[in-house]
Structure formats: C-alpha cells, structure tokens
PDB file of C-alpha atoms and ligand atoms in Angstrom:
ATOM      1  CA  UNK F 155       0.000   0.000   0.000  1.00 98.00           C
ATOM      2  CA  UNK F 156       1.170   3.517  -0.806  1.00 98.00           C
ATOM      3  CA  UNK F 157       0.697   6.606   1.340  1.00 98.00           C
ATOM      4  CA  UNK F 158      -0.640   9.999   0.252  1.00 98.00           C
ATOM      5  CA  UNK F 159      -1.572  13.254   1.946  1.00 98.00           C
ATOM      6  CA  UNK F 160      -4.307  15.759   1.060  1.00 98.00           C
ATOM      7  CA  UNK F 161      -3.629  19.376   0.082  1.00 98.00           C
ATOM      8  CA  UNK F 162      -5.820  22.136  -1.344  1.00 97.00           C
ATOM      9  CA  UNK F 163      -4.740  24.771  -3.848  1.00 95.00           C
ATOM     10  CA  UNK F 164      -7.249  27.231  -2.361  1.00 94.00           C
ATOM     11  CA  UNK F 165      -7.863  28.329   1.186  1.00 90.00           C
ATOM     12  CA  UNK F 166     -10.869  26.276   2.289  1.00 87.00           C
ATOM     13  CA  UNK F 167     -13.208  25.904   5.228  1.00 84.00           C
ATOM     14  CA  UNK F 168     -12.979  22.110   4.798  1.00 85.00           C
ATOM     15  CA  UNK F 169     -10.804  21.238   7.771  1.00 92.00           C
ATOM     16  CA  UNK F 170      -8.966  17.940   7.199  1.00 97.00           C
ATOM     17  CA  UNK F 171      -6.372  19.225   4.726  1.00 97.00           C
ATOM     18  CA  UNK F 172      -2.664  19.209   5.505  1.00 98.00           C
ATOM     19  CA  UNK F 173      -1.473  22.146   3.411  1.00 98.00           C
ATOM     20  CA  UNK F 174      -3.682  24.843   1.852  1.00 96.00           C
ATOM     21  CA  UNK F 175      -3.401  27.808  -0.475  1.00 93.00           C
ATOM     22  CA  UNK F 176      -1.048  26.459  -3.161  1.00 94.00           C
ATOM     23  CA  UNK F 177       0.563  23.164  -4.080  1.00 97.00           C
ATOM     24  CA  UNK F 178       4.306  23.671  -4.218  1.00 97.00           C
ATOM     25  CA  UNK F 179       5.070  23.796  -0.495  1.00 97.00           C
ATOM     26  CA  UNK F 180       2.650  20.976   0.356  1.00 98.00           C
ATOM     27  CA  UNK F 181       4.100  18.658  -2.290  1.00 98.00           C
ATOM     28  CA  UNK F 182       7.661  19.453  -1.237  1.00 98.00           C
ATOM     29  CA  UNK F 183       6.849  18.756   2.426  1.00 98.00           C
ATOM     30  CA  UNK F 184       4.989  15.505   1.728  1.00 98.00           C
ATOM     31  CA  UNK F 185       7.873  14.270  -0.428  1.00 98.00           C
ATOM     32  CA  UNK F 186      10.356  15.242   2.283  1.00 98.00           C
ATOM     33  CA  UNK F 187       8.407  13.211   4.866  1.00 98.00           C
ATOM     34  CA  UNK F 188       8.399  10.147   2.579  1.00 98.00           C
ATOM     35  CA  UNK F 189       4.892  10.251   1.079  1.00 98.00           C
ATOM     36  CA  UNK F 190       4.402   8.368  -2.205  1.00 98.00           C
ATOM     37  CA  UNK F 191       1.540  10.522  -3.414  1.00 98.00           C
ATOM     38  CA  UNK F 192      -0.433  13.715  -3.029  1.00 98.00           C
ATOM     39  CA  UNK F 193      -4.207  14.040  -3.250  1.00 98.00           C
ATOM     40  CA  UNK F 194      -5.346  17.447  -4.408  1.00 98.00           C
ATOM     41  CA  UNK F 195      -8.680  18.750  -3.225  1.00 98.00           C
ATOM     42  CA  UNK F 196      -9.610  20.884  -6.202  1.00 97.00           C
ATOM     43  CA  UNK F 197     -12.797  22.908  -6.717  1.00 97.00           C
ATOM     44  CA  UNK F 198     -12.030  23.315 -10.409  1.00 98.00           C
ATOM     45  CA  UNK F 199      -8.977  22.528 -12.573  1.00 98.00           C
ATOM     46  CA  UNK F 200      -9.041  26.192 -13.661  1.00 98.00           C
ATOM     47  CA  UNK F 201      -7.288  26.953 -10.381  1.00 97.00           C
ATOM     48  CA  UNK F 202      -4.154  25.030 -11.186  1.00 97.00           C
ATOM     49  CA  UNK F 203      -1.260  25.418 -13.623  1.00 97.00           C
ATOM     50  CA  UNK F 204      -1.060  21.915 -15.094  1.00 97.00           C
ATOM     51  CA  UNK F 205       2.445  22.193 -16.502  1.00 98.00           C
ATOM     52  CA  UNK F 206       3.805  23.619 -13.255  1.00 98.00           C
ATOM     53  CA  UNK F 207       2.143  20.805 -11.300  1.00 98.00           C
ATOM     54  CA  UNK F 208       3.727  18.198 -13.598  1.00 98.00           C
ATOM     55  CA  UNK F 209       7.128  19.774 -13.020  1.00 98.00           C
ATOM     56  CA  UNK F 210       6.745  19.973  -9.225  1.00 98.00           C
ATOM     57  CA  UNK F 211       5.558  16.342  -9.036  1.00 98.00           C
ATOM     58  CA  UNK F 212       8.506  15.223 -11.136  1.00 98.00           C
ATOM     59  CA  UNK F 213      11.023  17.254  -9.173  1.00 98.00           C
ATOM     60  CA  UNK F 214       9.759  15.796  -5.908  1.00 98.00           C
ATOM     61  CA  UNK F 215       9.324  12.248  -7.272  1.00 98.00           C
ATOM     62  CA  UNK F 216       5.798  11.974  -5.970  1.00 98.00           C
ATOM     63  CA  UNK F 217       2.647  10.957  -7.835  1.00 98.00           C
ATOM     64  CA  UNK F 218      -0.821  12.432  -8.018  1.00 98.00           C
ATOM     65  CA  UNK F 219      -2.857   9.935  -5.979  1.00 98.00           C
ATOM     66  CA  UNK F 220      -6.230  11.441  -6.820  1.00 98.00           C
ATOM     67  CA  UNK F 221      -8.344  14.531  -7.300  1.00 98.00           C
ATOM     68  CA  UNK F 222     -10.920  15.326  -4.619  1.00 98.00           C
ATOM     69  CA  UNK F 223     -13.894  17.284  -5.915  1.00 98.00           C
ATOM     70  CA  UNK F 224     -16.040  18.057  -2.834  1.00 97.00           C
ATOM     71  CA  UNK F 225     -15.185  21.755  -2.742  1.00 97.00           C
ATOM     72  CA  UNK F 226     -17.360  22.244  -5.841  1.00 97.00           C
ATOM     73  CA  UNK F 227     -20.321  21.086  -3.738  1.00 97.00           C
ATOM     74  CA  UNK F 228     -19.304  23.135  -0.686  1.00 96.00           C
ATOM     75  CA  UNK F 229     -18.423  26.383  -2.481  1.00 96.00           C
ATOM     76  CA  UNK F 230     -20.260  26.251  -5.816  1.00 97.00           C
ATOM     77  CA  UNK F 231     -23.296  24.193  -4.758  1.00 98.00           C
ATOM     78  CA  UNK F 232     -22.825  21.649  -7.570  1.00 98.00           C
ATOM     79  CA  UNK F 233     -24.365  18.212  -6.968  1.00 98.00           C
ATOM     80  CA  UNK F 234     -25.809  15.334  -9.010  1.00 98.00           C
ATOM     81  CA  UNK F 235     -29.104  15.432  -7.090  1.00 98.00           C
ATOM     82  CA  UNK F 236     -29.940  19.142  -7.215  1.00 97.00           C
ATOM     83  CA  UNK F 237     -33.612  19.667  -8.209  1.00 96.00           C
ATOM     84  CA  UNK F 238     -32.456  22.176 -10.852  1.00 97.00           C
ATOM     85  CA  UNK F 239     -31.405  20.379 -14.036  1.00 98.00           C
ATOM     86  CA  UNK F 240     -28.977  23.170 -14.986  1.00 98.00           C
ATOM     87  CA  UNK F 241     -27.087  22.692 -11.718  1.00 98.00           C
ATOM     88  CA  UNK F 242     -26.986  18.918 -12.200  1.00 98.00           C
ATOM     89  CA  UNK F 243     -25.586  19.373 -15.705  1.00 98.00           C
ATOM     90  CA  UNK F 244     -22.988  21.823 -14.382  1.00 98.00           C
ATOM     91  CA  UNK F 245     -21.979  19.262 -11.764  1.00 98.00           C
ATOM     92  CA  UNK F 246     -21.483  16.604 -14.465  1.00 98.00           C
ATOM     93  CA  UNK F 247     -19.565  19.079 -16.613  1.00 98.00           C
ATOM     94  CA  UNK F 248     -17.313  19.936 -13.647  1.00 98.00           C
ATOM     95  CA  UNK F 249     -16.533  16.267 -12.976  1.00 98.00           C
ATOM     96  CA  UNK F 250     -15.755  15.783 -16.675  1.00 98.00           C
ATOM     97  CA  UNK F 251     -13.337  18.734 -16.525  1.00 98.00           C
ATOM     98  CA  UNK F 252     -11.712  17.099 -13.503  1.00 98.00           C
ATOM     99  CA  UNK F 253     -11.465  13.790 -15.409  1.00 98.00           C
ATOM    100  CA  UNK F 254      -9.781  15.466 -18.396  1.00 98.00           C
ATOM    101  CA  UNK F 255      -7.340  17.153 -16.021  1.00 98.00           C
ATOM    102  CA  UNK F 256      -6.677  13.996 -13.992  1.00 98.00           C
ATOM    103  CA  UNK F 257      -6.136  11.923 -17.141  1.00 98.00           C
ATOM    104  CA  UNK F 258      -2.985  13.948 -17.878  1.00 98.00           C
ATOM    105  CA  UNK F 259      -1.565  12.468 -14.668  1.00 98.00           C
ATOM    106  CA  UNK F 260      -3.245   9.030 -14.912  1.00 98.00           C
ATOM    107  CA  UNK F 261      -4.920   9.921 -11.618  1.00 98.00           C
ATOM    108  CA  UNK F 262      -8.398   8.889 -10.419  1.00 98.00           C
ATOM    109  CA  UNK F 263     -11.229  11.290  -9.617  1.00 98.00           C
ATOM    110  CA  UNK F 264     -13.166  11.109  -6.355  1.00 98.00           C
ATOM    111  CA  UNK F 265     -16.879  11.794  -6.081  1.00 98.00           C
ATOM    112  CA  UNK F 266     -17.805  12.562  -2.491  1.00 98.00           C
ATOM    113  CA  UNK F 267     -20.115  15.435  -1.613  1.00 98.00           C
ATOM    114  CA  UNK F 268     -20.876  16.140  -5.289  1.00 98.00           C
ATOM    115  CA  UNK F 269     -23.277  13.203  -5.385  1.00 98.00           C
ATOM    116  CA  UNK F 270     -25.548  15.398  -3.197  1.00 98.00           C
ATOM    117  CA  UNK F 271     -28.229  14.401  -0.701  1.00 97.00           C
ATOM    118  CA  UNK F 272     -31.650  12.918  -1.399  1.00 97.00           C
ATOM    119  CA  UNK F 273     -34.957  14.717  -0.790  1.00 94.00           C
ATOM    120  CA  UNK F 274     -37.146  13.410   1.986  1.00 87.00           C
ATOM    121  CA  UNK F 275     -40.208  12.924  -0.217  1.00 84.00           C
ATOM    122  CA  UNK F 276     -41.558  11.127  -3.255  1.00 84.00           C
ATOM    123  CA  UNK F 277     -38.760  12.563  -5.407  1.00 92.00           C
ATOM    124  CA  UNK F 278     -36.203  10.361  -3.664  1.00 94.00           C
ATOM    125  CA  UNK F 279     -36.158   7.645  -6.363  1.00 95.00           C
ATOM    126  CA  UNK F 280     -35.901  10.282  -9.065  1.00 96.00           C
ATOM    127  CA  UNK F 281     -32.861  11.828  -7.340  1.00 98.00           C
ATOM    128  CA  UNK F 282     -31.194   8.400  -7.058  1.00 98.00           C
ATOM    129  CA  UNK F 283     -31.815   7.940 -10.773  1.00 98.00           C
ATOM    130  CA  UNK F 284     -30.169  11.334 -11.497  1.00 98.00           C
ATOM    131  CA  UNK F 285     -27.083  10.399  -9.463  1.00 98.00           C
ATOM    132  CA  UNK F 286     -26.812   6.943 -11.052  1.00 98.00           C
ATOM    133  CA  UNK F 287     -27.193   8.415 -14.519  1.00 98.00           C
ATOM    134  CA  UNK F 288     -24.620  11.158 -13.785  1.00 98.00           C
ATOM    135  CA  UNK F 289     -22.139   8.538 -12.561  1.00 98.00           C
ATOM    136  CA  UNK F 290     -22.722   6.377 -15.644  1.00 98.00           C
ATOM    137  CA  UNK F 291     -21.964   9.354 -17.896  1.00 98.00           C
ATOM    138  CA  UNK F 292     -18.876  10.326 -15.890  1.00 98.00           C
ATOM    139  CA  UNK F 293     -17.607   6.725 -15.850  1.00 99.00           C
ATOM    140  CA  UNK F 294     -17.988   6.440 -19.637  1.00 98.00           C
ATOM    141  CA  UNK F 295     -16.146   9.732 -20.110  1.00 98.00           C
ATOM    142  CA  UNK F 296     -13.419   8.546 -17.711  1.00 98.00           C
ATOM    143  CA  UNK F 297     -13.162   5.114 -19.340  1.00 98.00           C
ATOM    144  CA  UNK F 298     -12.322   6.695 -22.708  1.00 98.00           C
ATOM    145  CA  UNK F 299      -9.428   8.400 -20.924  1.00 98.00           C
ATOM    146  CA  UNK F 300      -8.307   5.343 -18.949  1.00 98.00           C
ATOM    147  CA  UNK F 301      -9.366   6.814 -15.602  1.00 98.00           C
ATOM    148  CA  UNK F 302     -11.134   5.299 -12.583  1.00 98.00           C
ATOM    149  CA  UNK F 303     -13.777   7.025 -10.478  1.00 98.00           C
ATOM    150  CA  UNK F 304     -14.172   6.493  -6.743  1.00 98.00           C
ATOM    151  CA  UNK F 305     -17.383   7.074  -4.844  1.00 98.00           C
ATOM    152  CA  UNK F 306     -16.768   7.969  -1.208  1.00 98.00           C
ATOM    153  CA  UNK F 307     -18.921   6.681   1.651  1.00 98.00           C
ATOM    154  CA  UNK F 308     -19.542   9.733   3.855  1.00 98.00           C
ATOM    155  CA  UNK F 309     -21.224   9.883   7.262  1.00 98.00           C
ATOM    156  CA  UNK F 310     -24.887  10.788   7.782  1.00 98.00           C
ATOM    157  CA  UNK F 311     -24.162  14.249   9.217  1.00 98.00           C
ATOM    158  CA  UNK F 312     -22.812  15.405   5.851  1.00 97.00           C
ATOM    159  CA  UNK F 313     -24.982  13.537   3.315  1.00 97.00           C
ATOM    160  CA  UNK F 314     -28.078  11.417   3.801  1.00 97.00           C
ATOM    161  CA  UNK F 315     -27.185   8.416   1.630  1.00 98.00           C
ATOM    162  CA  UNK F 316     -24.239   6.255   0.577  1.00 98.00           C
ATOM    163  CA  UNK F 317     -23.076   6.357   4.191  1.00 98.00           C
ATOM    164  CA  UNK F 318     -21.689   2.812   4.407  1.00 98.00           C
ATOM    165  CA  UNK F 319     -20.164  -0.010   2.391  1.00 98.00           C
ATOM    166  CA  UNK F 320     -23.350  -1.977   1.925  1.00 98.00           C
ATOM    167  CA  UNK F 321     -25.139   1.056   0.415  1.00 98.00           C
ATOM    168  CA  UNK F 322     -22.034   1.690  -1.681  1.00 98.00           C
ATOM    169  CA  UNK F 323     -22.143  -1.843  -3.072  1.00 98.00           C
ATOM    170  CA  UNK F 324     -25.776  -1.416  -4.056  1.00 98.00           C
ATOM    171  CA  UNK F 325     -24.892   1.845  -5.799  1.00 98.00           C
ATOM    172  CA  UNK F 326     -22.047   0.193  -7.746  1.00 98.00           C
ATOM    173  CA  UNK F 327     -24.525  -2.401  -8.981  1.00 98.00           C
ATOM    174  CA  UNK F 328     -26.920   0.291 -10.147  1.00 98.00           C
ATOM    175  CA  UNK F 329     -24.229   2.241 -12.007  1.00 98.00           C
ATOM    176  CA  UNK F 330     -22.765  -0.991 -13.377  1.00 98.00           C
ATOM    177  CA  UNK F 331     -19.472   0.366 -14.750  1.00 98.00           C
ATOM    178  CA  UNK F 332     -16.163  -1.415 -14.342  1.00 98.00           C
ATOM    179  CA  UNK F 333     -14.194   1.769 -13.634  1.00 98.00           C
ATOM    180  CA  UNK F 334     -16.269   2.790 -10.584  1.00 99.00           C
ATOM    181  CA  UNK F 335     -14.918   1.733  -7.166  1.00 99.00           C
ATOM    182  CA  UNK F 336     -15.693   2.324  -3.513  1.00 99.00           C
ATOM    183  CA  UNK F 337     -13.742   4.861  -1.534  1.00 98.00           C
ATOM    184  CA  UNK F 338     -13.752   4.242   2.209  1.00 98.00           C
ATOM    185  CA  UNK F 339     -12.779   6.794   4.863  1.00 98.00           C
ATOM    186  CA  UNK F 340     -11.989   5.522   8.355  1.00 98.00           C
ATOM    187  CA  UNK F 341     -13.399   8.665  10.016  1.00 98.00           C
ATOM    188  CA  UNK F 342     -16.795   8.055   8.389  1.00 98.00           C
ATOM    189  CA  UNK F 343     -16.578   4.295   8.922  1.00 98.00           C
ATOM    190  CA  UNK F 344     -16.059   4.853  12.635  1.00 98.00           C
ATOM    191  CA  UNK F 345     -19.494   6.517  12.698  1.00 98.00           C
ATOM    192  CA  UNK F 346     -21.352   4.307  10.230  1.00 98.00           C
ATOM    193  CA  UNK F 347     -19.985   0.750  10.201  1.00 98.00           C
ATOM    194  CA  UNK F 348     -20.561  -1.738  12.983  1.00 98.00           C
ATOM    195  CA  UNK F 349     -17.221  -3.425  12.208  1.00 98.00           C
ATOM    196  CA  UNK F 350     -14.242  -2.054  10.279  1.00 98.00           C
ATOM    197  CA  UNK F 351     -13.046  -5.567   9.520  1.00 98.00           C
ATOM    198  CA  UNK F 352     -16.366  -6.994   8.335  1.00 98.00           C
ATOM    199  CA  UNK F 353     -17.179  -4.043   6.104  1.00 98.00           C
ATOM    200  CA  UNK F 354     -13.733  -4.130   4.477  1.00 98.00           C
ATOM    201  CA  UNK F 355     -14.005  -7.886   3.866  1.00 98.00           C
ATOM    202  CA  UNK F 356     -17.509  -7.329   2.453  1.00 98.00           C
ATOM    203  CA  UNK F 357     -16.003  -4.884  -0.058  1.00 98.00           C
ATOM    204  CA  UNK F 358     -13.329  -7.253  -1.374  1.00 98.00           C
ATOM    205  CA  UNK F 359     -12.373  -6.372  -4.948  1.00 98.00           C
ATOM    206  CA  UNK F 360     -14.409  -3.161  -4.873  1.00 98.00           C
ATOM    207  CA  UNK F 361     -12.245  -0.740  -2.887  1.00 98.00           C
ATOM    208  CA  UNK F 362     -10.328   1.740  -5.014  1.00 98.00           C
ATOM    209  CA  UNK F 363      -9.187   4.234  -2.394  1.00 98.00           C
ATOM    210  CA  UNK F 364      -8.878   4.758   1.340  1.00 98.00           C
ATOM    211  CA  UNK F 365      -8.843   7.898   3.493  1.00 98.00           C
ATOM    212  CA  UNK F 366      -6.952   6.982   6.619  1.00 98.00           C
ATOM    213  CA  UNK F 367      -7.717   9.248   9.547  1.00 98.00           C
ATOM    214  CA  UNK F 368      -8.414   8.850  13.238  1.00 98.00           C
ATOM    215  CA  UNK F 369     -11.720   9.126  15.153  1.00 98.00           C
ATOM    216  CA  UNK F 370     -11.120  12.823  15.936  1.00 98.00           C
ATOM    217  CA  UNK F 371     -10.017  13.491  12.346  1.00 98.00           C
ATOM    218  CA  UNK F 372      -6.432  13.992  13.494  1.00 98.00           C
ATOM    219  CA  UNK F 373      -3.582  11.887  12.063  1.00 98.00           C
ATOM    220  CA  UNK F 374      -3.773   8.134  12.715  1.00 98.00           C
ATOM    221  CA  UNK F 375      -2.452   7.502  16.213  1.00 98.00           C
ATOM    222  CA  UNK F 376      -4.084  10.561  17.826  1.00 98.00           C
ATOM    223  CA  UNK F 377      -7.542   9.004  18.365  1.00 98.00           C
ATOM    224  CA  UNK F 378      -9.022   5.626  19.234  1.00 98.00           C
ATOM    225  CA  UNK F 379      -9.398   3.821  15.888  1.00 98.00           C
ATOM    226  CA  UNK F 380      -7.775   0.382  15.694  1.00 98.00           C
ATOM    227  CA  UNK F 381      -5.656   0.730  12.547  1.00 98.00           C
ATOM    228  CA  UNK F 382      -4.078  -2.696  12.949  1.00 98.00           C
ATOM    229  CA  UNK F 383      -7.504  -4.242  12.385  1.00 98.00           C
ATOM    230  CA  UNK F 384      -8.108  -2.018   9.329  1.00 98.00           C
ATOM    231  CA  UNK F 385      -4.727  -2.606   7.713  1.00 98.00           C
ATOM    232  CA  UNK F 386      -4.831  -6.329   8.281  1.00 98.00           C
ATOM    233  CA  UNK F 387      -8.309  -6.488   6.696  1.00 98.00           C
ATOM    234  CA  UNK F 388      -7.045  -4.444   3.735  1.00 98.00           C
ATOM    235  CA  UNK F 389      -4.104  -6.820   3.376  1.00 98.00           C
ATOM    236  CA  UNK F 390      -6.448  -9.792   3.574  1.00 98.00           C
ATOM    237  CA  UNK F 391      -8.450  -8.526   0.577  1.00 98.00           C
ATOM    238  CA  UNK F 392      -5.245  -7.720  -1.335  1.00 98.00           C
ATOM    239  CA  UNK F 393      -5.749  -3.942  -1.381  1.00 98.00           C
ATOM    240  CA  UNK F 394      -2.699  -2.297  -2.957  1.00 98.00           C
ATOM    241  CA  UNK F 395      -3.904   1.259  -3.518  1.00 98.00           C
ATOM    242  CA  UNK F 396      -3.356   4.477  -1.608  1.00 98.00           C
ATOM    243  CA  UNK F 397      -3.912   5.172   2.056  1.00 98.00           C
ATOM    244  CA  UNK F 398      -4.486   8.902   1.867  1.00 98.00           C
ATOM    245  CA  UNK F 399      -4.212  10.964   5.042  1.00 98.00           C
ATOM    246  CA  UNK F 400      -7.150  13.366   5.002  1.00 98.00           C
ATOM    247  CA  UNK F 401      -6.441  14.839   8.420  1.00 98.00           C
ATOM    248  CA  UNK F 402      -6.593  18.069  10.397  1.00 98.00           C
ATOM    249  CA  UNK F 403      -3.281  19.945  10.215  1.00 98.00           C
ATOM    250  CA  UNK F 404      -2.987  19.645  13.995  1.00 98.00           C
ATOM    251  CA  UNK F 405      -1.172  20.363  16.220  1.00 98.00           C
ATOM    252  CA  UNK F 406       0.508  21.902  13.129  1.00 98.00           C
ATOM    253  CA  UNK F 407       0.730  20.729   9.480  1.00 98.00           C
ATOM    254  CA  UNK F 408       4.295  19.388   9.610  1.00 98.00           C
ATOM    255  CA  UNK F 409       3.796  17.444  12.842  1.00 98.00           C
ATOM    256  CA  UNK F 410       0.513  15.974  11.571  1.00 98.00           C
ATOM    257  CA  UNK F 411       2.073  14.954   8.236  1.00 98.00           C
ATOM    258  CA  UNK F 412       5.202  13.510   9.856  1.00 98.00           C
ATOM    259  CA  UNK F 413       3.582  11.684  12.786  1.00 98.00           C
ATOM    260  CA  UNK F 414       0.815  10.380  10.525  1.00 98.00           C
ATOM    261  CA  UNK F 415       3.112   8.720   8.018  1.00 98.00           C
ATOM    262  CA  UNK F 416       5.412   7.363  10.744  1.00 98.00           C
ATOM    263  CA  UNK F 417       2.435   5.741  12.501  1.00 98.00           C
ATOM    264  CA  UNK F 418       1.004   4.190   9.332  1.00 98.00           C
ATOM    265  CA  UNK F 419       4.361   2.977   7.960  1.00 98.00           C
ATOM    266  CA  UNK F 420       5.076   1.132  11.200  1.00 97.00           C
ATOM    267  CA  UNK F 421       1.829  -0.821  10.817  1.00 97.00           C
ATOM    268  CA  UNK F 422       2.358  -1.741   7.157  1.00 95.00           C
TER     269      UNK F 422
HETATM  270  C1  LER M 115     -14.071  14.113   1.846  1.00 55.96           C
HETATM  271  O1  LER M 115     -13.091  13.196   1.530  1.00 55.96           O
HETATM  272  C2  LER M 115     -14.764  13.718   3.084  1.00 55.96           C
HETATM  273  O2  LER M 115     -14.353  12.821   3.774  1.00 55.96           O
HETATM  274  C3  LER M 115     -15.991  14.387   3.457  1.00 55.96           C
HETATM  275  O3  LER M 115     -16.069  14.490   4.849  1.00 55.96           O
HETATM  276  C4  LER M 115     -16.199  15.691   2.764  1.00 55.96           C
HETATM  277  O4  LER M 115     -17.043  16.509   3.471  1.00 55.96           O
HETATM  278 MN1   MN M 116     -12.755  11.515   3.111  1.00 55.96          MN
END
C-alpha cells in the first residue's frame, strides 16, 4: 500500500487538509516526509497550472494519488441530485473537466459530496436515478481516458445516503461500470460501520481508495481507531492502492504529516 496526503490549492473551510493555499510547499513537504503521493482537493482545474504541477511532481518524485472534488459542492453548490437540471448538468460538466485534467496524470477522480443528498419525499427515487445516470456518464467519459472514479462513503451528518459499504455496493450495482470503485474513509466508517473488519471484507475487490484518519479526524495515532484491524483487513483482501491521510493539520501541518506517516508505515 502507498501513502498519500491531502492538500488544497485554495484556502478552504474544509478542515482535514494538511497544506492549503497552493501546491508547491505541500508537495515538497509531503515528499520530504516520505509520502508516495499527493491528493489534491480541487474545486475546479481552472485553479491550477497543469504544466507547473507536472514539473513539481517530477522534481519531488511523488505521484498524483487522486483529485478530490467536494469543494465544488461546498463552495459552488454543484451536486448530481440538485432539483435544478442546470445545476446537475454543471456538476457533471465539472466532474468531466476534472477527469480530463486527472487523465494527464493518470490519476483517479473522487466523487464525495458532489453526489448530493436525497430529498425526503416522493422525489427520492428520481434523485437516485439522477445520481446513477450522472455517474454512468462520468464513468464512460473517464473510461475513454483510462481513468477510474471512486465514490466515497460519507457519514450521515454530511450527506443522507451512501453512508456505508453496503449502500455503496448497491450503488455500484446500479451504475454498473467497471471503472467505478468504492472509496472508504476511516473517520466516516467509525461513525457508520458496525465493524471495520467486516465491512472491508464485504467490499473485497471493490475498494479503489482509502482515506486513513483517526476518530477525531487527526492523524492516525491521535484518536481511538484500531488501525491494525483495518490494515490487516485491507491486506487480507489484497488492497494495494493508496492510504491517503485526510487529516486536520494539527497540532501543526508538519507534525501531523510527519507523525501520521510514521504511525502508518510502522503498521504496514
Ligand atoms: C471528503 O473526503 C470527506 O471525507 C468528506 O467528509 C467531505 O465533506
Ligand atoms: Mn474523506
């Protein structure tokens, strides 16, 4: 398994990001601490100089682990389940722009908050249909470019569906595309799953990406999650992808990044 850390090119209110407001310093620091990859939380690819990013990644011998897209939901209000068709189409267009960008780095694209929530009424099934259809279109677009898409299971206090692995598996069946995988996040799992081990084993062959973060959203080792159990379950299912630290930059970014990777490496 490889280890990545999350950065954001913009300042953001989304808390669990190691380095914000640019990419050069964050990438340099992650590489210095021994990270294999960087995940960029990116509202839109317009915010980033692609050629400069390529150069900085090369110079620091680190790969682009993935593109996180949730800031487009948080800041721009773009989701697949918005009642307004124009917003839904804009959300799909934004993900396609992210896919085109990511394909230049052979990196996957993550769909988290951009799937949106479901209404609490008779339009629920319709909204699920919109999200499934949007994912099908994005997966087809990504497939042509050799890219995978990950759908993240997020806890109930942020979105009202796709909160756990079993819902995620059902969703994968509905979308029915071979380049769509589950993305688990140990912070959300700690709230939603009754067993880390069982839910990971249940997702054998379907997990594309992992956010590794403790119960308090600090670096692994600062809270009470049992990472030995998680890593041994991931080994058991043959997971070889990234463990990406999406963590609060606390007590300060460098300490979080350094302690986090030291803790995880020791368990691998
Ligand atoms: C994003 O990766 C995440 O985990 C969510 O909590 C976003 O709000
Ligand atoms: Mn996450």
